Short mmCIF file of C-alpha atoms and ligand atoms in Angstrom, two decimals:
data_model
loop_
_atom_site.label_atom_id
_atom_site.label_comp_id
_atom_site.label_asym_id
_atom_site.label_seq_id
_atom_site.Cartn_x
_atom_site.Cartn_y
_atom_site.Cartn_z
CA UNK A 26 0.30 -45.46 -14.37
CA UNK A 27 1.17 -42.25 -15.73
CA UNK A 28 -1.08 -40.14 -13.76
CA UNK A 29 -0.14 -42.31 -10.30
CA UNK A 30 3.33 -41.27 -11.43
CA UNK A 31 2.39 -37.64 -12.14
CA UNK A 32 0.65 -37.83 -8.31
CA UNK A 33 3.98 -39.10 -7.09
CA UNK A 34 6.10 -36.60 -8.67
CA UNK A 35 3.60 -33.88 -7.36
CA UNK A 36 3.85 -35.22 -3.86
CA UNK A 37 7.94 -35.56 -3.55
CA UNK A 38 7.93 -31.85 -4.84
CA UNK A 39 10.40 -30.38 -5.03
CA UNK A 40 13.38 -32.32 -5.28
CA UNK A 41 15.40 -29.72 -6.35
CA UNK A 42 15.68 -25.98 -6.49
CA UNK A 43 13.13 -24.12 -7.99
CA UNK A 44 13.46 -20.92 -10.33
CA UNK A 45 11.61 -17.55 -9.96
CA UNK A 46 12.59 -15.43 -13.20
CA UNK A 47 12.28 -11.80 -12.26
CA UNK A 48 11.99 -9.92 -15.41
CA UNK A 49 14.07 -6.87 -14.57
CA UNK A 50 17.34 -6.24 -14.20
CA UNK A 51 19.14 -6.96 -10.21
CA UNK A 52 18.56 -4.27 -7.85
CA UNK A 53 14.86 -2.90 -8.52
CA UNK A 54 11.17 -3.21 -6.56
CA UNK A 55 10.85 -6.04 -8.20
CA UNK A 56 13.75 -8.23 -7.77
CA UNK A 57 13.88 -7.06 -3.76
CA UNK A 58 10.18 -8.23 -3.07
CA UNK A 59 10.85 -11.41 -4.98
CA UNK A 60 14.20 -12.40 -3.26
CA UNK A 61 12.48 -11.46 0.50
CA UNK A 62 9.31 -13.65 -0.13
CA UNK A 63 12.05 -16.16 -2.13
CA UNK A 64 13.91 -17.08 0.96
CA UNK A 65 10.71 -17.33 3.61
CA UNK A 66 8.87 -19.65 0.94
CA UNK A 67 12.11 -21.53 -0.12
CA UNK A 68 12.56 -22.39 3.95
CA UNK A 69 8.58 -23.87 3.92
CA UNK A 70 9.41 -25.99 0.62
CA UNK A 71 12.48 -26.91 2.00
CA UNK A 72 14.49 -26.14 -1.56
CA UNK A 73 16.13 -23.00 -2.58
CA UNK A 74 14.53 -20.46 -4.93
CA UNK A 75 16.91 -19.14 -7.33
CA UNK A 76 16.00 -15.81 -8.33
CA UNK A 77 16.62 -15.51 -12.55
CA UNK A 78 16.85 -12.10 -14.08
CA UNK A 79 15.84 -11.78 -17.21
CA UNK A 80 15.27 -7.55 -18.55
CA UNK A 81 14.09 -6.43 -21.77
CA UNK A 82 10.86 -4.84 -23.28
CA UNK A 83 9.33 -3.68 -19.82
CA UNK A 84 9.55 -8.18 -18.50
CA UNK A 85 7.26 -9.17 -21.53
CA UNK A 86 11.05 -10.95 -22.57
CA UNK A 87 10.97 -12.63 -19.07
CA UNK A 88 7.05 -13.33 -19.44
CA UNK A 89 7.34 -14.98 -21.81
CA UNK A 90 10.42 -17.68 -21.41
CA UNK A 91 8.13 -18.36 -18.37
CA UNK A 92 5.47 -19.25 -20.70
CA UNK A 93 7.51 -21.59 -22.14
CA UNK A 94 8.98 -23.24 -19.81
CA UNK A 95 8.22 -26.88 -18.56
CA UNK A 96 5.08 -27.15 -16.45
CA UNK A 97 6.81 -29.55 -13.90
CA UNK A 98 6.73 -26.64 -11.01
CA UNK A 99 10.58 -25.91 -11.16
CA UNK A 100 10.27 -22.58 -13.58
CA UNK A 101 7.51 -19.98 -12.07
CA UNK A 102 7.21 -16.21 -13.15
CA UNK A 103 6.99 -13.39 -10.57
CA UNK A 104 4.47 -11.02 -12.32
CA UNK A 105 2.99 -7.87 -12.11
CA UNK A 106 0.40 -5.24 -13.88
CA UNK A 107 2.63 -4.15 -16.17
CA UNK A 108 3.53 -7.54 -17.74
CA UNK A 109 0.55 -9.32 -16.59
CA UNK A 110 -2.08 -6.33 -17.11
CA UNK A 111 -1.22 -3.95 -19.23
CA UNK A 112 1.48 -5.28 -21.68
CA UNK A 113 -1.99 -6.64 -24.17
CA UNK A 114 -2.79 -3.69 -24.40
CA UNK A 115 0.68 -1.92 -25.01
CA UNK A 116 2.16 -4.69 -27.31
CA UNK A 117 1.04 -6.09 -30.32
CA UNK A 118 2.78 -8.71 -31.09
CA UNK A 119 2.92 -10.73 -27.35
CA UNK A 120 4.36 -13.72 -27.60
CA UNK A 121 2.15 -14.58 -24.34
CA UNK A 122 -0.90 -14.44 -23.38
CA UNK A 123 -1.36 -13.53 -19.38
CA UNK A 124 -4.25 -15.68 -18.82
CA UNK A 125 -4.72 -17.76 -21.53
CA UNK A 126 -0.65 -19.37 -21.01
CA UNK A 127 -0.22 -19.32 -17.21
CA UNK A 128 -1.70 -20.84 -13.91
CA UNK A 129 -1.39 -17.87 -11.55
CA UNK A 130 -0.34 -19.73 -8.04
CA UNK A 131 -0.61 -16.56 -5.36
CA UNK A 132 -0.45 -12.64 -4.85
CA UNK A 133 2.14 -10.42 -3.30
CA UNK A 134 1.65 -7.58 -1.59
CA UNK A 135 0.89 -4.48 -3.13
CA UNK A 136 4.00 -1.51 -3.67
CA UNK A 137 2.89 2.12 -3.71
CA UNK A 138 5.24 4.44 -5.42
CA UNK A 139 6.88 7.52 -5.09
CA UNK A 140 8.10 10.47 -7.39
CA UNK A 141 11.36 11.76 -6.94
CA UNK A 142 13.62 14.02 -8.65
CA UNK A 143 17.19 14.28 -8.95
CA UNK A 144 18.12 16.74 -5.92
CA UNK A 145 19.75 19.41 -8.25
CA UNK A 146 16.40 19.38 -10.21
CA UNK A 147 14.88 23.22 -9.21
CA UNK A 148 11.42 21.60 -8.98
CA UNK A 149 10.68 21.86 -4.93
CA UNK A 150 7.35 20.03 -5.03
CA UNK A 151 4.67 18.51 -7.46
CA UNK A 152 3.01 21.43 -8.55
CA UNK A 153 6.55 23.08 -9.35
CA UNK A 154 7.28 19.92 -11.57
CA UNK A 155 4.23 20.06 -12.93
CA UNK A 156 4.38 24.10 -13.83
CA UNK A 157 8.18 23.22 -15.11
CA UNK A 158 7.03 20.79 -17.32
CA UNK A 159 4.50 22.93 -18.67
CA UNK A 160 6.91 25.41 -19.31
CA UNK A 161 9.19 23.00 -20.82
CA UNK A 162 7.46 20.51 -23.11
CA UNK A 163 9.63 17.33 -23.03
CA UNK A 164 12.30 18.72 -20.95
CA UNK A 165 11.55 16.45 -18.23
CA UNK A 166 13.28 13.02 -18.32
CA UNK A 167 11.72 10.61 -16.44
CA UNK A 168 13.29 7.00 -16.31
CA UNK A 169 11.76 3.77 -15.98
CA UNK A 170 11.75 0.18 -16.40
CA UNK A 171 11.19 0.01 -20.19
CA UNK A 172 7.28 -0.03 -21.95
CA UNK A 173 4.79 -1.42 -19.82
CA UNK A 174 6.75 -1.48 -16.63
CA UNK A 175 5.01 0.19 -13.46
CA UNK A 176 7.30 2.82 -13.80
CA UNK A 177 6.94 3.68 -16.95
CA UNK A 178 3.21 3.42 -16.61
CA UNK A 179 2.68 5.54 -13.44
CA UNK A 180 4.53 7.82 -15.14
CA UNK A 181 2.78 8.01 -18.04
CA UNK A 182 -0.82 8.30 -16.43
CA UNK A 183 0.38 11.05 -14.76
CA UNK A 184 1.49 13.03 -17.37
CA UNK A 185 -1.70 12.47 -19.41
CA UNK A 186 -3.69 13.25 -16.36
CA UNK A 187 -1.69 16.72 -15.22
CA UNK A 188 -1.77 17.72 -18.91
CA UNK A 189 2.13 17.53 -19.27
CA UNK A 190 4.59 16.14 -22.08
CA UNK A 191 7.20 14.36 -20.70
CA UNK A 192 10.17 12.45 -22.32
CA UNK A 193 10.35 8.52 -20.88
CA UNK A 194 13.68 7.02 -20.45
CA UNK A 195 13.78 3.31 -20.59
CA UNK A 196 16.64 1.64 -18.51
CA UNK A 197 16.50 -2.87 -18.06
CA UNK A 198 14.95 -1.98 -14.79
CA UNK A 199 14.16 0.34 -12.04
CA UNK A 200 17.49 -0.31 -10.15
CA UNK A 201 19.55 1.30 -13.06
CA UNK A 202 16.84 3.65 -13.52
CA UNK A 203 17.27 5.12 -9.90
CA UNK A 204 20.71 5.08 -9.84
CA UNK A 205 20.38 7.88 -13.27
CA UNK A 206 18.56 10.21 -11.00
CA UNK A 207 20.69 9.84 -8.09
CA UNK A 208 23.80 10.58 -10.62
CA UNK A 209 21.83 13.18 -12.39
CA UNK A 210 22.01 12.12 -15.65
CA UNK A 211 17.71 12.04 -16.07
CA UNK A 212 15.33 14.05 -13.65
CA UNK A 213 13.04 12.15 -12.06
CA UNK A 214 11.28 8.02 -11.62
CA UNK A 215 8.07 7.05 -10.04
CA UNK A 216 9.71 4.09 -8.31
CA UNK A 217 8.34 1.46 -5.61
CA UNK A 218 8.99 2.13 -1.71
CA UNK A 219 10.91 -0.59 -1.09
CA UNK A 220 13.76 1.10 -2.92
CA UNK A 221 12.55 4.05 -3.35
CA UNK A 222 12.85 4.64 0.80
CA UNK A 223 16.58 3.88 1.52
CA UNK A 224 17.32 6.64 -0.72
CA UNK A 225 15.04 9.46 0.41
CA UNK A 226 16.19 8.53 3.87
CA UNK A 227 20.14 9.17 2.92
CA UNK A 228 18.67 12.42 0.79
CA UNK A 229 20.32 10.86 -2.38
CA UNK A 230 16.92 12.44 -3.94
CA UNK A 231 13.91 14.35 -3.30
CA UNK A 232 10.70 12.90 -2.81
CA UNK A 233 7.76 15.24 -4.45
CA UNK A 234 4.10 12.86 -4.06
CA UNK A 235 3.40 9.54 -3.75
CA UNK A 236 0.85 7.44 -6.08
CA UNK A 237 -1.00 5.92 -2.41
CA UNK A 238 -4.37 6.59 -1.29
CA UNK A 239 -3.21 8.62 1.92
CA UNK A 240 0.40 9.67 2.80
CA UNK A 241 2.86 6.72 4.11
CA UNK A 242 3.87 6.99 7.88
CA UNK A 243 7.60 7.05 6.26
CA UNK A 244 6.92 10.16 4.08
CA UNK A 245 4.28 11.98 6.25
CA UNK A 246 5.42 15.35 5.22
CA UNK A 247 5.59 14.22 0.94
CA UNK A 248 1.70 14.54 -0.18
CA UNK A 249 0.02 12.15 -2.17
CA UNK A 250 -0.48 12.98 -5.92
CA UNK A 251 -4.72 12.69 -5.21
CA UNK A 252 -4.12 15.94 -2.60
CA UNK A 253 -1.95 17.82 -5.04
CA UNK A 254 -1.97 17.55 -8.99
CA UNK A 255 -4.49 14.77 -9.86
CA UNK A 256 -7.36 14.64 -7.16
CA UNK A 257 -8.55 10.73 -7.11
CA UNK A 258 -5.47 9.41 -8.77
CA UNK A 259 -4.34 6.28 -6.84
CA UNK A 260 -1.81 3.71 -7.83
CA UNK A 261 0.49 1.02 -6.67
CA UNK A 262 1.64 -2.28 -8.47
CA UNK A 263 0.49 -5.25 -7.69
CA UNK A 264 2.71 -8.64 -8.17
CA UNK A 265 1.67 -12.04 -8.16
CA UNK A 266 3.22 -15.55 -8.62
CA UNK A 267 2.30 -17.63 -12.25
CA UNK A 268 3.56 -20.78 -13.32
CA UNK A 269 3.78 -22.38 -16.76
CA UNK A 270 -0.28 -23.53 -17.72
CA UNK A 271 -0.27 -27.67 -17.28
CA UNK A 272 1.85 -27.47 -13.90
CA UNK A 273 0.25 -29.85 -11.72
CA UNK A 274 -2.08 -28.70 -9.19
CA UNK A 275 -0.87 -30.37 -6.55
CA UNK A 276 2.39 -28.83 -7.03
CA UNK A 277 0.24 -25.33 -7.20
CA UNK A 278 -1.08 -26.38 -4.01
CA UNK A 279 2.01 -27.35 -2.06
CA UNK A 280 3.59 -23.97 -2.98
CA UNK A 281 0.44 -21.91 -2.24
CA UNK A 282 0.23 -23.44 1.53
CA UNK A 283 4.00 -22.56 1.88
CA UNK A 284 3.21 -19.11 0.91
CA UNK A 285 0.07 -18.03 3.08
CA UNK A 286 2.15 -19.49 6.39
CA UNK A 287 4.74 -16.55 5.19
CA UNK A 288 2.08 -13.93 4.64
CA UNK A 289 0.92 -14.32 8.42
CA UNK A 290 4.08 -14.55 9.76
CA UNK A 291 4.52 -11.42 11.84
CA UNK A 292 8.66 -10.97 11.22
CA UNK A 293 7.66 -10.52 7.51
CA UNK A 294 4.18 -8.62 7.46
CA UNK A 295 6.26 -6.05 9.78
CA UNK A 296 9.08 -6.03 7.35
CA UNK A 297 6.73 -5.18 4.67
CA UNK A 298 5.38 -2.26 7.01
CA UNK A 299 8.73 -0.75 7.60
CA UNK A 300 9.21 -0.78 3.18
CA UNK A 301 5.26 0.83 2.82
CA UNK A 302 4.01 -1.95 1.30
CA UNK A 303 0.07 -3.09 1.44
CA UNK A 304 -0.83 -6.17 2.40
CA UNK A 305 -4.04 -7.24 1.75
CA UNK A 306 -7.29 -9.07 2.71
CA UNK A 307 -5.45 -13.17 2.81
CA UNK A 308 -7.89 -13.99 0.58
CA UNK A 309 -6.39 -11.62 -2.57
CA UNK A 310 -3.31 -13.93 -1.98
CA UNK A 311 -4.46 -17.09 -3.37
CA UNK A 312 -4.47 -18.33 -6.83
CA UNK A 313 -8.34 -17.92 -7.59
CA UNK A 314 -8.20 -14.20 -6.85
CA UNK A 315 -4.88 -14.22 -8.74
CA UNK A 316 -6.55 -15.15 -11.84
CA UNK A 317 -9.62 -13.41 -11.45
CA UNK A 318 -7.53 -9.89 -10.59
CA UNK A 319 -5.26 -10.66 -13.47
CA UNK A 320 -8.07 -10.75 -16.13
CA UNK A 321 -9.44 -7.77 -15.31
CA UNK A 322 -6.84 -5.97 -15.18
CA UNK A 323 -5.80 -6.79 -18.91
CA UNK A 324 -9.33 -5.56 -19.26
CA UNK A 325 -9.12 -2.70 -17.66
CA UNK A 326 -5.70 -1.32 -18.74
CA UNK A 327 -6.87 -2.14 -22.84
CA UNK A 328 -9.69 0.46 -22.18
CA UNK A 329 -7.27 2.96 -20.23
CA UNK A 330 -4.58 2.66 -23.31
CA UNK A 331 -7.20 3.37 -25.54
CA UNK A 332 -8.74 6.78 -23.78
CA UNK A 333 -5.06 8.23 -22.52
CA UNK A 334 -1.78 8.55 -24.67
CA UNK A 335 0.01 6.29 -23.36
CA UNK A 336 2.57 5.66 -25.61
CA UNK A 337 3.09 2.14 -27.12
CA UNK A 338 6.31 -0.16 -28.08
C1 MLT B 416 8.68 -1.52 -12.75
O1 MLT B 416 7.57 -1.92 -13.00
O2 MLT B 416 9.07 -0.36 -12.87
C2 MLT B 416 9.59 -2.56 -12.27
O3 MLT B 416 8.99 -3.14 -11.15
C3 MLT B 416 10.94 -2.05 -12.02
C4 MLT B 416 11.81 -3.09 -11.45
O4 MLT B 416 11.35 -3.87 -10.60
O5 MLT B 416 12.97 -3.08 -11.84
#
């Protein structure tokens, strides 16, 4: 009875809005993706998605109320390599586990970043930072979304890897964390294009690299970090959907077909074009690849913690 019950529950789903919790605060990377792919996969379930912000500690706080949460398919976490990859290696008390606790459901699309600095900020390009910062250990204030966020991350490979000591400012998420170097009060963010671009575009900051492979067709005269200060050095962050471990899989599976009709939906694939952001192969979107991507990237970020300074909670 019980499990004909569970199949019939799984079936009707969902029968009532459903809750993404975006661990950052409103107005970041983070929280834009999420609400765009929200509203296309909330019209194929035919429920809303209510997006739930919940900051703190870099979105190991939001991580983990996810992990607790009922398995019934009505609470799912949007993740990412900070919380999902690196954060094991970063903090030593999780109350989570990323693999062990969830039952990833499907990827996003992948968000190269970009450094800017505030426009006062005499640094004209990279190198200049780079040779200020130098000049003036941990005179540079670079903001982020708390330890373990992309941000803070990004930020924090690339000062180990350009030989540079730079102080990290931790804000509840990279929206308030912008806004700092827009106002002036800190000097610079690696943040993710699709906020990152509005601003550059209305000069509100200056764009010095970007952490992508080759330069973005929006920023064609800003040079990627791998031509400039750290030759090879490639980054972007990569997201992905998890929901409580024991949610049904047919729930898993009702939500993953929803989301692969909006990943090949033109309208969206060239809205993600016009914000820089990757999409990838379709089959790094499902929840296999999900899972397999997510545990080695808590693999691979324990040995990078371990070789660079990155510094910990
Ligand atoms: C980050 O990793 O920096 C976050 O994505 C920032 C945010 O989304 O607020």
């Amino acid at each position: 009875l019980v499990t004909s019950t569970f199949g019939a529950l799984a079936q009707a789903y969902p029968t009532k809005p459903v809750t993404w919790i975006v661990p950052f605060a409103a107005g970041g990377p983070t929280d834009a993706l999420a609400r765009s792919i929200a509203e296309r996969v909330a019209r194929e379930i035919g429920q809303p998605i209510v997006i739930d912000n919940a900051p703190g500690a870099g979105g190991t706080v939001g991580a983990a109320k996810a992990a607790r949460a009922t398995p019934d398919g009505y609470t799912m976490l949007v993740g990412h390599m900070g919380y999902m990859g690196a954060a094991p290696a970063l903090y030593k008390k999780l109350a989570y586990d990323p693999v062990a606790d969830f039952a990833p459901v499907f990827r996003f699309p992948d968000t190269p970043l970009v450094l800017m600095v505030r426009k006062e900020h005499p640094a004209k390009d990279v190198n200049a930072l780079v040779d200020y910062a130098k000049a003036n250990p941990d005179k540079v204030f670079i903001s982020n979304a708390g330890v373990g966020s992309s941000s803070h991350l990004i930020a924090a490979l690339w000062a180990a890897s350009a030989g540079i000591k730079i102080s990290q400012v931790p804000y509840k998420g990279a929206g308030p964390a912008l806004i700092d170097v827009i106002g002036g009060q800190v000097d610079g963010i690696f943040d993710q294009t699709n906020t990152a671009l509005p601003q550059i575009k209305e000069a509100k900051v200056r764009a010095l690299a970007v952490t992508s492979k080759v330069r973005l067709p929006q920023l064609k005269d800003v040079p990627t970090l791998n031509e400039t200060v750290l030759p090879n050095f490639e980054a972007s962050t990569w997201y992905g959907i998890y929901a409580p471990k024991g949610t049904p899989p047919a729930v898993l599976d009702k939500v993953q077909q929803a989301y692969l009709k909006v990943m090949t939906d033109r309208a969206f694939t060239d809205k993600m074009a016009e914000q820089a952001i990757q999409m990838l192969p379709t089959d790094q979107y499902t929840g296999a690849a999900l899972g397999k991507h997510t545990a080695a990237e808590v693999a691979r970020w324990k040995s990078v913690a371990a070789k660079s300074n990155i510094s910990l909670d």
